[in-house]
Coordinates of C-alpha atoms in Angstrom, one line a residue:
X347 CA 80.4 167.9 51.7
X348 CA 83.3 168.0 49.9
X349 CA 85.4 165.1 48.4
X350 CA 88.5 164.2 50.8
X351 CA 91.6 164.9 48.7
X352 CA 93.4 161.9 50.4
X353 CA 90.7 159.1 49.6
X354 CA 91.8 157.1 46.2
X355 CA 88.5 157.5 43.8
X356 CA 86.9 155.2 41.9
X357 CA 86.6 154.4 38.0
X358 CA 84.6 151.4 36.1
X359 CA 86.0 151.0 32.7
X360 CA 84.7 148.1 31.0
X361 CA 83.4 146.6 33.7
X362 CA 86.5 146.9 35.9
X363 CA 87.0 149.0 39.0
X364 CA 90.1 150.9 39.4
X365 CA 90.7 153.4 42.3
X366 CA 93.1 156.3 41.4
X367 CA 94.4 159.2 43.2
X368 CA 96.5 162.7 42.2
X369 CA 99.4 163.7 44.0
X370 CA 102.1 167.0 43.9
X371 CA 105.4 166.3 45.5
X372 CA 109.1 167.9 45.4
X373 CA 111.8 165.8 44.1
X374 CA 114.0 167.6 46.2
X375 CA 113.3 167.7 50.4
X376 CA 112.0 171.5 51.1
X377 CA 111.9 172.2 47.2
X378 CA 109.3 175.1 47.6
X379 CA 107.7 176.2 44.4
X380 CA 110.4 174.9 42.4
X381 CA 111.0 170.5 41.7
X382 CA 107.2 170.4 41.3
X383 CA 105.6 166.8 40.4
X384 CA 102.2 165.7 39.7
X385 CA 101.8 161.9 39.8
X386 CA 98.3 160.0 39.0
X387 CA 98.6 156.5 40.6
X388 CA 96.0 154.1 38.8
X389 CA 95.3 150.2 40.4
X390 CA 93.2 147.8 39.5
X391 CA 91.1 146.6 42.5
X392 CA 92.1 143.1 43.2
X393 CA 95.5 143.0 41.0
X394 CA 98.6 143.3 42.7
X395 CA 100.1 146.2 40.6
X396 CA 99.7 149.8 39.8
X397 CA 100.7 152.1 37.1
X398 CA 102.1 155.7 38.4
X399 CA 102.3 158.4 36.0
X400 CA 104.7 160.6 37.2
X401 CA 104.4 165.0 35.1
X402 CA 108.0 166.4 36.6
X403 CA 108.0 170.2 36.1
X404 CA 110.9 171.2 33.2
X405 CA 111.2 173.2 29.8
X406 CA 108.2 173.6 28.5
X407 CA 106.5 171.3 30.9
X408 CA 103.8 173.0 33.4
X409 CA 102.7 171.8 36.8
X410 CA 101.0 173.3 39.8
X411 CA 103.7 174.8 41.8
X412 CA 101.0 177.2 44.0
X413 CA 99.7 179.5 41.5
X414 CA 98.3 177.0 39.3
X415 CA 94.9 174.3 39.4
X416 CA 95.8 171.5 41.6
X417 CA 96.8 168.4 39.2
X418 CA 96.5 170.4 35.7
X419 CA 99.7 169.8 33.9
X420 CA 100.3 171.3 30.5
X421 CA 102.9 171.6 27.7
X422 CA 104.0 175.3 26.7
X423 CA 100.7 174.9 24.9
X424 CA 97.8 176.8 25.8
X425 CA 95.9 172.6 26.4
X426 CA 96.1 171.2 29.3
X427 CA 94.7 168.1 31.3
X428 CA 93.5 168.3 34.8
X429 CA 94.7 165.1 36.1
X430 CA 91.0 165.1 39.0
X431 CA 89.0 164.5 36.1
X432 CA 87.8 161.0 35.5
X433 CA 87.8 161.2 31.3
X434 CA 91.4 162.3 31.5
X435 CA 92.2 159.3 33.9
X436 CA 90.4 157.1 31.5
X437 CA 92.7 158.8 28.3
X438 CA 95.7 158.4 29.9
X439 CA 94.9 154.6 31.1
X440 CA 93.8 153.9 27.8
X441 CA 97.5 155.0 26.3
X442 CA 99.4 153.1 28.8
X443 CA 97.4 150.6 27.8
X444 CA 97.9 150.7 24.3
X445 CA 101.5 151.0 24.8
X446 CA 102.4 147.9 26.9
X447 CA 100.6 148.4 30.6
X448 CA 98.9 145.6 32.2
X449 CA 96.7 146.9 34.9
X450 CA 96.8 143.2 35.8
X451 CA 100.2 142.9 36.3
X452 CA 102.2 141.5 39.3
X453 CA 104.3 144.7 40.5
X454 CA 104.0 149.0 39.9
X455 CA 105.4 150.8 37.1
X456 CA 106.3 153.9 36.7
X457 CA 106.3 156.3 33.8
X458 CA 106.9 159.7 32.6
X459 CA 103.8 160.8 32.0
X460 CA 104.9 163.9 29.6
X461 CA 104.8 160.5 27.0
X462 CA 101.3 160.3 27.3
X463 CA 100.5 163.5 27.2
X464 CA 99.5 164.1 23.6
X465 CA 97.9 161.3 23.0
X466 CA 95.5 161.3 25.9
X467 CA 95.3 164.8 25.0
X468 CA 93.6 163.8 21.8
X469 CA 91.5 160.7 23.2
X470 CA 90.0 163.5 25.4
X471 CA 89.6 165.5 22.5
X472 CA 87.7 162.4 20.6
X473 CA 85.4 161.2 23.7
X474 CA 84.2 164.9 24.0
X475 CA 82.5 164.3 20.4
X476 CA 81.3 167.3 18.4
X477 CA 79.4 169.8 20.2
X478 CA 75.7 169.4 20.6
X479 CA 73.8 172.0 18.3
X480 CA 71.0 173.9 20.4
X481 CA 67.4 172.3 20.7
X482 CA 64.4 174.5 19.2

């Protein structure tokens, strides 16, 4: 059965339980395929504030706008990060955190998320480790 897009999801980092969900919107009212936005909302379960990553579409900056994977955003680059997966919410947590973001604290924030993009980009790139060499 599959997942229901709708339903915030789980992830326990260090022993903490954060629900997070991926959303597309238009900035503006009946925008179609153009005015795209991705936004990853990340709370920590029990704290009263949230941190909501916000990937507007622009100039070199790609988000789904109907032909493209559902929350996979992407400089003009041929990388991208697929905002579903759980190690990419982790990278991108990990950044805010690194840069000032308590997932403890007493109201939401919102950020650009294209500021995070890089270095999450490489924390992906560093969790994924080397590749595995085949077993005889």
């Amino acid at each position: 059965m599959p997942r229901n897009p709708k339903k915030a999801r789980r992830l326990v980092v260090d022993g903490h339980t954060y629900t997070w969900s991926v959303r597309h919107s238009h900035s503006r009212p009946g925008g179609g395929a153009r005015d795209c936005c991705e936004s990853l909302t990340v709370h920590l379960t029990g704290a009263r504030g949230h941190l909501r990553m916000v990937f507007r579409e622009g100039p070199g900056r790609l988000v789904p706008d109907g032909y493209w994977v559902s929350g996979e955003v992407s400089l003009s680059t041929s990388e991208s990060l697929l905002l579903h997966e759980p190690g990419t919410v982790r990278a991108l947590m990990e950044e805010a955190r690194a840069r000032g973001w308590r997932p403890d604290g007493p109201s939401g924030m919102e950020i650009d998320g294209w500021t995070l993009f890089e270095a999450a980009l490489r924390r992906r790139k560093e969790s994924a480790g080397p590749l595995a060499a085949p077993q005889a």
